[in-house]
CSV table of C-alpha atoms and ligand atoms in Angstrom, one decimal:
chain,number,residue,atom,x,y,z
A,116,UNK,CA,51.2,-3.6,5.1
A,117,UNK,CA,52.8,-0.2,4.6
A,118,UNK,CA,50.8,2.9,5.6
A,119,UNK,CA,50.8,4.3,2.1
A,120,UNK,CA,49.1,1.2,0.6
A,121,UNK,CA,45.5,1.7,-0.5
A,122,UNK,CA,43.0,-1.2,-0.4
A,123,UNK,CA,40.1,-0.8,-2.7
A,124,UNK,CA,36.7,-1.7,-1.2
A,125,UNK,CA,34.8,-3.9,-3.7
A,126,UNK,CA,31.4,-2.3,-3.2
A,127,UNK,CA,31.6,0.3,-5.9
A,128,UNK,CA,32.4,-2.3,-8.5
A,129,UNK,CA,29.6,-4.5,-7.2
A,130,UNK,CA,27.1,-1.6,-7.6
A,131,UNK,CA,28.2,-0.9,-11.2
A,132,UNK,CA,27.7,-4.6,-12.1
A,133,UNK,CA,24.4,-5.0,-10.2
A,134,UNK,CA,22.9,-1.8,-11.7
A,135,UNK,CA,23.9,-2.9,-15.2
A,136,UNK,CA,22.1,-6.2,-14.6
A,137,UNK,CA,19.0,-4.4,-13.3
A,138,UNK,CA,19.0,-2.2,-16.4
A,139,UNK,CA,19.4,-5.1,-18.7
A,140,UNK,CA,16.4,-6.8,-17.0
A,141,UNK,CA,14.3,-3.7,-17.5
A,142,UNK,CA,14.0,-3.3,-13.7
A,143,UNK,CA,15.9,0.0,-13.3
A,144,UNK,CA,13.7,2.4,-11.4
A,145,UNK,CA,13.1,5.9,-12.8
A,146,UNK,CA,10.9,8.1,-10.8
A,147,UNK,CA,8.5,10.4,-12.5
A,148,UNK,CA,8.8,13.9,-11.0
A,149,UNK,CA,5.2,14.9,-10.1
A,150,UNK,CA,4.2,17.7,-7.7
A,151,UNK,CA,0.7,17.3,-6.3
A,152,UNK,CA,-1.5,20.3,-6.5
A,153,UNK,CA,-3.3,20.5,-3.2
A,154,UNK,CA,-6.0,22.8,-4.7
A,155,UNK,CA,-6.7,20.5,-7.7
A,156,UNK,CA,-6.2,16.8,-6.7
A,157,UNK,CA,-5.8,14.5,-8.6
A,158,UNK,CA,-4.0,17.0,-10.8
A,159,UNK,CA,-0.2,17.1,-10.4
A,160,UNK,CA,2.5,19.3,-12.1
A,161,UNK,CA,4.8,17.2,-14.2
A,162,UNK,CA,8.1,18.8,-13.2
A,163,UNK,CA,10.9,17.7,-15.5
A,164,UNK,CA,14.5,18.6,-14.6
A,165,UNK,CA,15.2,22.1,-13.5
A,166,UNK,CA,13.2,24.6,-15.6
A,167,UNK,CA,12.0,28.1,-15.0
A,168,UNK,CA,8.4,27.8,-16.3
A,169,UNK,CA,5.8,25.5,-14.6
A,170,UNK,CA,5.5,22.0,-16.0
A,171,UNK,CA,2.3,20.7,-17.6
A,172,UNK,CA,-0.7,19.4,-15.5
A,173,UNK,CA,-1.1,15.7,-15.3
A,174,UNK,CA,-4.1,13.7,-14.0
A,175,UNK,CA,-2.8,11.0,-11.7
A,176,UNK,CA,-4.6,7.7,-11.7
A,177,UNK,CA,-2.4,5.6,-9.3
A,178,UNK,CA,-2.2,7.5,-6.1
A,179,UNK,CA,-2.8,5.7,-2.7
A,180,UNK,CA,-4.4,8.8,-1.1
A,181,UNK,CA,-7.7,7.0,-2.0
A,182,UNK,CA,-10.1,9.6,-0.5
A,183,UNK,CA,-8.0,12.7,-1.1
A,184,UNK,CA,-7.8,13.3,2.7
A,185,UNK,CA,-4.3,14.6,2.4
A,186,UNK,CA,-5.6,17.7,0.6
A,187,UNK,CA,-8.7,18.3,2.8
A,188,UNK,CA,-8.5,21.8,4.1
A,189,UNK,CA,-9.3,20.8,7.7
A,190,UNK,CA,-6.5,18.2,7.6
A,191,UNK,CA,-4.0,20.7,6.2
A,192,UNK,CA,-5.1,23.3,8.8
A,193,UNK,CA,-4.7,20.8,11.7
A,194,UNK,CA,-1.1,20.2,10.5
A,195,UNK,CA,-0.3,23.9,10.2
A,196,UNK,CA,-1.8,24.7,13.7
A,197,UNK,CA,0.2,21.8,15.3
A,198,UNK,CA,3.4,23.1,13.7
A,199,UNK,CA,2.8,26.6,15.0
A,200,UNK,CA,1.9,25.3,18.5
A,201,UNK,CA,4.5,22.6,18.9
A,202,UNK,CA,7.2,23.1,16.2
A,203,UNK,CA,8.2,21.0,13.2
A,204,UNK,CA,9.6,17.8,14.8
A,205,UNK,CA,8.7,15.7,17.8
A,206,UNK,CA,12.1,16.2,19.4
A,207,UNK,CA,12.6,12.8,20.8
A,208,UNK,CA,11.5,9.1,20.9
A,209,UNK,CA,8.2,8.3,22.6
A,210,UNK,CA,10.1,7.6,25.8
A,211,UNK,CA,12.2,10.8,25.5
A,212,UNK,CA,9.7,13.7,25.7
A,213,UNK,CA,8.2,12.6,22.3
A,214,UNK,CA,4.7,11.6,23.5
A,215,UNK,CA,2.4,14.5,23.2
A,216,UNK,CA,-1.4,14.5,24.0
A,217,UNK,CA,-1.9,14.3,20.2
A,218,UNK,CA,-0.1,10.9,20.0
A,219,UNK,CA,-2.2,9.5,22.9
A,220,UNK,CA,-5.4,10.9,21.3
A,221,UNK,CA,-4.6,9.4,17.9
A,222,UNK,CA,-3.8,6.0,19.5
A,223,UNK,CA,-7.1,6.1,21.3
A,224,UNK,CA,-9.0,7.1,18.2
A,225,UNK,CA,-7.5,4.2,16.2
A,226,UNK,CA,-8.3,1.7,19.0
A,227,UNK,CA,-11.9,2.9,18.9
A,228,UNK,CA,-12.0,2.7,15.2
A,229,UNK,CA,-11.2,-1.0,15.3
A,230,UNK,CA,-13.0,-1.8,18.5
A,231,UNK,CA,-9.8,-2.7,20.3
A,232,UNK,CA,-8.5,-1.9,23.8
A,233,UNK,CA,-5.3,-0.1,22.6
A,234,UNK,CA,-3.4,1.3,19.6
A,235,UNK,CA,0.2,2.0,19.0
A,236,UNK,CA,1.7,4.4,16.4
A,237,UNK,CA,4.8,3.6,14.3
A,238,UNK,CA,6.7,5.9,11.9
A,239,UNK,CA,5.2,4.1,8.9
A,240,UNK,CA,3.0,1.1,8.0
A,241,UNK,CA,6.1,-0.7,6.8
A,242,UNK,CA,7.7,-0.3,10.2
A,243,UNK,CA,4.5,-1.3,12.1
A,244,UNK,CA,4.4,-4.6,10.2
A,245,UNK,CA,8.2,-5.3,10.3
A,246,UNK,CA,8.6,-4.4,14.0
A,247,UNK,CA,5.4,-6.0,15.4
A,248,UNK,CA,5.8,-9.3,13.5
A,249,UNK,CA,9.5,-9.6,14.3
A,250,UNK,CA,8.9,-8.8,18.0
A,251,UNK,CA,6.0,-11.2,18.5
A,252,UNK,CA,7.6,-14.0,16.6
A,253,UNK,CA,10.9,-13.8,18.6
A,254,UNK,CA,9.0,-13.5,22.0
A,255,UNK,CA,8.7,-17.3,22.7
A,256,UNK,CA,10.7,-20.1,21.1
A,257,UNK,CA,9.0,-22.2,18.4
A,258,UNK,CA,6.6,-19.7,16.8
A,259,UNK,CA,5.2,-20.9,13.5
A,260,UNK,CA,3.9,-18.1,11.2
A,261,UNK,CA,1.5,-19.0,8.5
A,262,UNK,CA,1.9,-16.3,5.9
A,263,UNK,CA,-0.2,-15.7,2.8
A,264,UNK,CA,1.9,-16.0,-0.4
A,265,UNK,CA,1.0,-12.5,-1.5
A,266,UNK,CA,1.8,-10.8,1.8
A,267,UNK,CA,3.5,-7.4,1.6
A,268,UNK,CA,7.3,-7.0,1.7
A,269,UNK,CA,7.0,-5.3,5.2
A,270,UNK,CA,5.3,-8.4,6.7
A,271,UNK,CA,7.8,-10.7,5.1
A,272,UNK,CA,10.6,-8.6,6.5
A,273,UNK,CA,9.2,-9.0,10.0
A,274,UNK,CA,8.5,-12.7,9.7
A,275,UNK,CA,11.9,-13.5,8.0
A,276,UNK,CA,13.7,-11.3,10.5
A,277,UNK,CA,12.4,-13.3,13.5
A,278,UNK,CA,15.2,-15.7,14.1
A,279,UNK,CA,14.0,-19.0,15.5
A,280,UNK,CA,10.5,-18.7,14.1
A,281,UNK,CA,9.4,-20.9,11.2
A,282,UNK,CA,7.6,-19.3,8.3
A,283,UNK,CA,5.0,-21.5,6.5
A,284,UNK,CA,3.7,-19.9,3.3
A,285,UNK,CA,0.2,-20.9,2.2
A,286,UNK,CA,-1.3,-20.3,-1.2
A,287,UNK,CA,-2.9,-16.9,-1.7
A,288,UNK,CA,-6.4,-16.8,0.0
A,289,UNK,CA,-6.5,-20.6,-0.2
A,290,UNK,CA,-8.1,-21.7,3.1
A,291,UNK,CA,-7.9,-25.4,2.3
A,292,UNK,CA,-4.1,-25.1,1.9
A,293,UNK,CA,-3.9,-23.0,5.1
A,294,UNK,CA,-6.0,-25.6,7.0
A,295,UNK,CA,-3.8,-28.5,5.7
A,296,UNK,CA,-0.7,-26.6,6.9
A,297,UNK,CA,-2.1,-25.8,10.3
A,298,UNK,CA,-3.1,-29.4,10.8
A,299,UNK,CA,0.3,-30.6,9.9
A,300,UNK,CA,2.1,-28.4,12.5
A,301,UNK,CA,2.8,-29.5,16.1
A,302,UNK,CA,-0.4,-29.0,18.2
A,303,UNK,CA,1.4,-27.2,21.0
A,304,UNK,CA,3.6,-24.8,19.0
A,305,UNK,CA,2.6,-21.1,19.2
A,306,UNK,CA,1.0,-20.2,15.9
A,307,UNK,CA,0.2,-17.0,14.0
A,308,UNK,CA,-1.8,-16.4,10.8
A,309,UNK,CA,-0.6,-13.3,9.0
A,310,UNK,CA,-2.6,-12.0,6.1
A,311,UNK,CA,-4.1,-8.9,4.5
A,312,UNK,CA,-7.7,-7.9,3.8
A,313,UNK,CA,-7.5,-6.1,0.4
A,314,UNK,CA,-4.5,-7.2,-1.6
A,315,UNK,CA,-3.4,-4.1,-3.5
A,316,UNK,CA,-2.1,-5.7,-6.8
A,317,UNK,CA,-4.9,-8.0,-7.7
A,318,UNK,CA,-7.5,-6.1,-5.7
A,319,UNK,CA,-9.0,-9.2,-4.2
A,320,UNK,CA,-10.2,-9.6,-0.6
A,321,UNK,CA,-9.5,-12.2,2.0
A,322,UNK,CA,-12.3,-14.1,3.8
A,323,UNK,CA,-11.5,-12.8,7.3
A,324,UNK,CA,-14.3,-14.7,9.2
A,325,UNK,CA,-13.2,-18.1,7.7
A,326,UNK,CA,-9.6,-17.4,8.4
A,327,UNK,CA,-10.4,-16.5,12.1
A,328,UNK,CA,-12.5,-19.6,12.4
A,329,UNK,CA,-9.5,-21.7,11.3
A,330,UNK,CA,-7.3,-19.7,13.8
A,331,UNK,CA,-9.6,-20.6,16.6
A,332,UNK,CA,-9.7,-24.3,15.7
A,333,UNK,CA,-5.9,-24.5,15.7
A,334,UNK,CA,-5.1,-22.0,18.4
A,335,UNK,CA,-3.5,-19.4,16.1
A,336,UNK,CA,-3.1,-15.7,16.7
A,337,UNK,CA,-4.4,-13.6,13.8
A,338,UNK,CA,-2.5,-10.6,12.4
A,339,UNK,CA,-4.4,-8.7,9.7
A,340,UNK,CA,-2.9,-5.9,7.5
A,341,UNK,CA,-5.8,-3.6,6.6
A,342,UNK,CA,-3.6,-1.0,4.9
A,343,UNK,CA,-5.5,-0.8,1.7
A,344,UNK,CA,-8.9,-1.0,3.4
A,345,UNK,CA,-8.8,1.5,6.3
A,346,UNK,CA,-10.9,4.6,5.7
A,347,UNK,CA,-12.6,2.9,2.7
A,348,UNK,CA,-14.6,-0.2,4.0
A,349,UNK,CA,-16.9,-0.6,7.0
A,350,UNK,CA,-19.5,1.9,8.4
A,351,UNK,CA,-16.7,4.1,9.9
A,352,UNK,CA,-13.8,3.1,7.6
A,353,UNK,CA,-12.6,0.5,10.1
A,354,UNK,CA,-11.7,-1.8,7.1
A,355,UNK,CA,-13.0,-5.1,5.7
A,356,UNK,CA,-13.0,-6.6,9.3
A,357,UNK,CA,-15.5,-3.8,10.3
A,358,UNK,CA,-17.6,-4.3,7.1
A,359,UNK,CA,-17.8,-8.0,7.7
A,360,UNK,CA,-18.5,-7.5,11.5
A,361,UNK,CA,-15.5,-9.7,12.5
A,362,UNK,CA,-13.0,-7.1,13.9
A,363,UNK,CA,-13.4,-8.6,17.4
A,364,UNK,CA,-12.2,-12.0,16.0
A,365,UNK,CA,-8.9,-10.6,14.8
A,366,UNK,CA,-6.2,-10.3,17.4
A,367,UNK,CA,-4.1,-7.7,15.8
A,368,UNK,CA,-5.3,-5.2,13.2
A,369,UNK,CA,-2.5,-3.2,11.5
A,370,UNK,CA,-3.1,-0.1,9.3
A,371,UNK,CA,-1.5,3.0,7.8
A,372,UNK,CA,-2.4,6.6,8.1
A,373,UNK,CA,-0.8,7.2,4.7
A,374,UNK,CA,-3.3,5.7,2.2
A,375,UNK,CA,-7.0,6.1,2.8
A,376,UNK,CA,-6.3,8.6,5.6
A,377,UNK,CA,-3.9,10.6,3.3
A,378,UNK,CA,-1.3,11.6,5.9
A,379,UNK,CA,1.6,9.5,7.2
A,380,UNK,CA,2.4,6.8,9.8
A,381,UNK,CA,1.5,3.3,10.7
A,382,UNK,CA,-0.2,1.6,13.6
A,383,UNK,CA,-1.4,-1.6,15.2
A,384,UNK,CA,-4.5,-2.1,17.4
A,385,UNK,CA,-5.0,-5.0,19.7
A,386,UNK,CA,-5.6,-6.0,23.4
A,387,UNK,CA,-3.8,-3.8,26.0
A,388,UNK,CA,-1.5,-6.6,26.8
A,389,UNK,CA,-0.3,-7.1,23.3
A,390,UNK,CA,0.1,-3.4,22.7
A,391,UNK,CA,1.9,-3.0,26.0
A,392,UNK,CA,4.3,-5.8,25.1
A,393,UNK,CA,5.1,-4.2,21.7
A,394,UNK,CA,5.5,-0.8,23.4
A,395,UNK,CA,8.1,-2.4,25.7
A,396,UNK,CA,9.8,-4.8,23.4
A,397,UNK,CA,9.7,-3.6,19.7
A,398,UNK,CA,13.0,-2.1,18.7
A,399,UNK,CA,11.4,-0.4,15.7
A,400,UNK,CA,9.0,1.4,18.0
A,401,UNK,CA,11.4,2.3,20.9
A,402,UNK,CA,14.5,3.5,19.1
A,403,UNK,CA,13.1,6.0,16.7
A,404,UNK,CA,11.9,9.6,17.0
A,405,UNK,CA,8.1,9.9,17.4
A,406,UNK,CA,6.0,11.0,14.5
A,407,UNK,CA,6.0,14.9,14.3
A,408,UNK,CA,3.0,16.6,16.0
A,409,UNK,CA,1.9,18.1,12.7
A,410,UNK,CA,1.6,14.6,11.1
A,411,UNK,CA,-0.2,13.3,14.2
A,412,UNK,CA,-2.6,16.2,14.3
A,413,UNK,CA,-3.4,15.9,10.6
A,414,UNK,CA,-3.9,12.1,10.9
A,415,UNK,CA,-6.2,12.6,13.9
A,416,UNK,CA,-8.3,15.1,12.0
A,417,UNK,CA,-8.4,12.8,9.0
A,418,UNK,CA,-9.5,9.7,11.0
A,419,UNK,CA,-12.2,11.7,12.8
A,420,UNK,CA,-13.6,13.1,9.5
A,421,UNK,CA,-13.5,9.7,7.7
A,422,UNK,CA,-15.2,8.0,10.6
A,423,UNK,CA,-18.2,10.2,10.7
A,424,UNK,CA,-18.5,11.0,6.9
A,425,UNK,CA,-19.6,7.9,5.1
A,426,UNK,CA,-20.3,10.0,2.0
A,427,UNK,CA,-16.6,10.0,1.3
A,428,UNK,CA,-16.7,6.2,1.0
A,429,UNK,CA,-19.9,6.2,-1.0
A,430,UNK,CA,-18.5,8.7,-3.4
A,431,UNK,CA,-15.4,6.7,-3.9
A,432,UNK,CA,-17.3,3.5,-4.8
A,433,UNK,CA,-19.7,5.4,-7.0
A,434,UNK,CA,-16.7,6.7,-8.9
A,435,UNK,CA,-15.1,3.3,-9.2
A,436,UNK,CA,-18.4,1.8,-10.5
A,437,UNK,CA,-18.7,4.6,-13.1
A,438,UNK,CA,-15.2,4.1,-14.3
A,439,UNK,CA,-15.6,0.3,-14.7
A,440,UNK,CA,-18.9,0.9,-16.6
A,441,UNK,CA,-17.0,3.3,-19.0
A,442,UNK,CA,-14.2,0.8,-19.5
A,443,UNK,CA,-16.7,-1.9,-20.2
A,444,UNK,CA,-18.7,0.2,-22.7
A,445,UNK,CA,-15.4,1.0,-24.6
A,446,UNK,CA,-14.3,-2.6,-24.6
A,447,UNK,CA,-11.1,-1.9,-22.5
A,448,UNK,CA,-10.3,-5.1,-20.6
A,449,UNK,CA,-9.8,-4.8,-16.9
A,450,UNK,CA,-9.6,-7.2,-13.9
A,451,UNK,CA,-13.1,-7.1,-12.3
A,452,UNK,CA,-12.0,-7.0,-8.6
A,453,UNK,CA,-14.3,-6.9,-5.5
A,454,UNK,CA,-12.4,-3.8,-4.3
A,455,UNK,CA,-11.7,-0.2,-5.3
A,456,UNK,CA,-8.6,-1.2,-7.3
A,457,UNK,CA,-8.9,-1.4,-11.1
A,458,UNK,CA,-5.9,-3.3,-12.7
A,459,UNK,CA,-5.6,-3.1,-16.5
A,460,UNK,CA,-3.8,-6.2,-17.7
A,461,UNK,CA,-1.0,-5.5,-20.2
A,462,UNK,CA,1.0,-8.7,-20.0
A,463,UNK,CA,4.6,-7.8,-20.7
A,464,UNK,CA,7.0,-5.5,-19.0
A,465,UNK,CA,8.2,-3.4,-22.0
A,466,UNK,CA,4.7,-2.9,-23.3
A,467,UNK,CA,3.6,-1.9,-19.8
A,468,UNK,CA,6.4,0.7,-19.5
A,469,UNK,CA,5.7,1.9,-23.0
A,470,UNK,CA,2.0,2.4,-22.5
A,471,UNK,CA,2.6,4.2,-19.2
A,472,UNK,CA,5.2,6.4,-20.9
A,473,UNK,CA,2.9,7.3,-23.7
A,474,UNK,CA,-0.1,8.0,-21.4
A,475,UNK,CA,2.1,10.6,-19.8
A,476,UNK,CA,3.8,12.1,-22.9
A,477,UNK,CA,0.9,12.1,-25.2
A,478,UNK,CA,-2.2,12.3,-23.0
A,479,UNK,CA,-0.9,13.9,-19.7
A,480,UNK,CA,-2.3,10.9,-17.7
A,481,UNK,CA,-0.2,9.0,-15.2
A,482,UNK,CA,-0.7,5.4,-14.3
A,483,UNK,CA,2.0,3.4,-12.6
A,484,UNK,CA,3.3,0.3,-14.5
A,485,UNK,CA,3.4,-2.7,-12.2
A,486,UNK,CA,6.1,-5.2,-13.3
A,487,UNK,CA,8.0,-8.2,-12.1
A,488,UNK,CA,9.0,-8.7,-9.2
A,489,UNK,CA,5.9,-6.9,-7.8
A,490,UNK,CA,3.7,-9.2,-9.8
A,491,UNK,CA,4.6,-12.5,-11.7
A,492,UNK,CA,6.0,-12.2,-15.2
A,493,UNK,CA,3.2,-12.2,-17.9
A,494,UNK,CA,0.7,-10.4,-15.5
A,495,UNK,CA,2.2,-7.0,-15.9
A,496,UNK,CA,-0.5,-4.3,-15.6
A,497,UNK,CA,-1.4,-0.7,-15.0
A,498,UNK,CA,-2.9,-0.2,-11.6
A,499,UNK,CA,-5.6,2.4,-11.5
A,500,UNK,CA,-7.2,3.8,-8.3
A,501,UNK,CA,-10.1,6.0,-9.3
A,502,UNK,CA,-11.0,8.4,-6.5
A,503,UNK,CA,-13.8,10.8,-5.4
A,504,UNK,CA,-12.2,13.6,-7.4
A,505,UNK,CA,-11.9,11.9,-10.7
A,506,UNK,CA,-14.6,13.5,-12.9
A,507,UNK,CA,-16.5,11.9,-15.7
A,508,UNK,CA,-14.5,14.0,-18.2
A,509,UNK,CA,-11.2,12.7,-16.6
A,510,UNK,CA,-12.5,9.2,-16.9
A,511,UNK,CA,-13.5,9.6,-20.6
A,512,UNK,CA,-10.0,10.9,-21.3
A,513,UNK,CA,-8.4,7.8,-19.6
A,514,UNK,CA,-10.7,5.3,-21.3
A,515,UNK,CA,-10.2,6.6,-24.8
A,516,UNK,CA,-6.4,6.9,-24.3
A,517,UNK,CA,-6.3,3.3,-23.0
A,518,UNK,CA,-8.4,2.0,-25.9
A,519,UNK,CA,-6.1,3.7,-28.4
A,520,UNK,CA,-2.8,2.7,-26.8
A,521,UNK,CA,-3.7,-0.8,-26.0
A,522,UNK,CA,-4.7,-1.3,-29.7
A,523,UNK,CA,-1.7,0.4,-31.1
A,524,UNK,CA,0.8,-1.2,-28.8
A,525,UNK,CA,-0.5,-4.7,-29.6
A,526,UNK,CA,-0.5,-4.0,-33.3
A,527,UNK,CA,3.1,-2.7,-33.1
A,528,UNK,CA,4.1,-5.9,-31.3
A,529,UNK,CA,2.5,-8.1,-33.9
A,530,UNK,CA,4.1,-6.2,-36.8
A,531,UNK,CA,7.4,-6.3,-34.8
A,532,UNK,CA,7.1,-10.1,-34.5
A,533,UNK,CA,6.4,-10.5,-38.2
A,534,UNK,CA,9.3,-8.4,-39.3
A,535,UNK,CA,11.6,-10.2,-37.0
A,536,UNK,CA,10.4,-13.5,-38.4
A,537,UNK,CA,10.8,-12.4,-41.9
B,751,PLP,C1,1.9,0.4,1.6
B,751,PLP,C2,1.8,-0.9,2.4
B,751,PLP,C3,2.3,-1.0,3.7
B,751,PLP,C4,3.3,0.1,4.2
B,751,PLP,O1,2.5,1.2,4.6
B,751,PLP,P1,3.3,2.6,4.7
B,751,PLP,O2,2.6,3.4,5.6
B,751,PLP,O3,3.3,3.1,3.2
B,751,PLP,O4,4.7,2.3,5.1
B,751,PLP,C5,2.0,-2.1,4.4
B,751,PLP,N1,1.3,-3.1,4.0
B,751,PLP,C6,0.8,-3.0,2.7
B,751,PLP,C7,-0.1,-4.2,2.2
B,751,PLP,C8,1.0,-2.0,1.9
B,751,PLP,O5,0.6,-1.9,0.6
């Protein structure tokens, strides 16, 4: 080959084709530019493209900062003080001068929250699941991981990434199916059951006690993702396992600092042995810069406040109940979940996108459309998460907008179908 010859790499052409397919399937992702207003949560500024004047205010109904802890003045102040004291970044991995007393204090606080011997921080909840599961499931040969069909992408990444381990998927929250699959597996194989407490799309909740009872019978380790429950459930916000009084029966409890705690970062809590092993073996823990001190200080303040202030949880659930009652009274259909999540079924991807778009453009309300592949086709929905700062007036606006749009969009579809048929 002469030195002047140019060989074209095929990736650019691949991207063009793949993106065209994604667009054709209605799956192309467009982010809505929203700037949170810390002084007026859940109000955000809708910041279209570069513009001089401020954008309009929008009430956001889909945020995962469920308790608004990210805008609590004490939490913000903790972050600011830590930046002034320690600077903006951690400056190294945990092993390379990146472990401050703040990191150790937060790990101890999280271990105490879940009644475990030890805790370990990761740079996000995603990484905590991916790294912990992959590390445990590659530790010994022959691991079998029983994984709930609706487990989060981060758990699937960890399980699938564990070469040599077998993944057995059981039907969602179906303990009879789980038991049949446990019983069919070799008795002496190391086993794990990986599941979540609150499933964030359907808003349903696992039976942790019964799952742990099965785990004991078949000698399985239990790994529980409490990401959508920490801060919200249990006397101190220790999650559904705390609410149900079964945290001691779960081997590994994983959580995030980014949802109910409103800051950033992920963690696992477990026995000292398991945590020590992950600390020494998990690549996704070892080879990445530690969380910045400001993030750790803010999260520590948030966890401390949330633990000792049950009124935050009570207020959240009062707001959720009020919102459901208002939807009910207006005849707006919703999935009646046992959690704080209120999905509004819409049933088709285009309609879901259209209603979300019109909520924003015509009513200045934002609700994320949830489409395939996040949920099965035909079950498209808007996922609403009412919080402690959604007022009655905000709720009335949302309920009446939904009632109008759901009616109009279904009529449009019928007339569209008629005219196509004609
Ligand atoms: C959001 C989420 C995670 C990831 O947590 P991050 O801190 O956002 O990375 C893990 N598990 C579940 C079930 C989630 O919904």
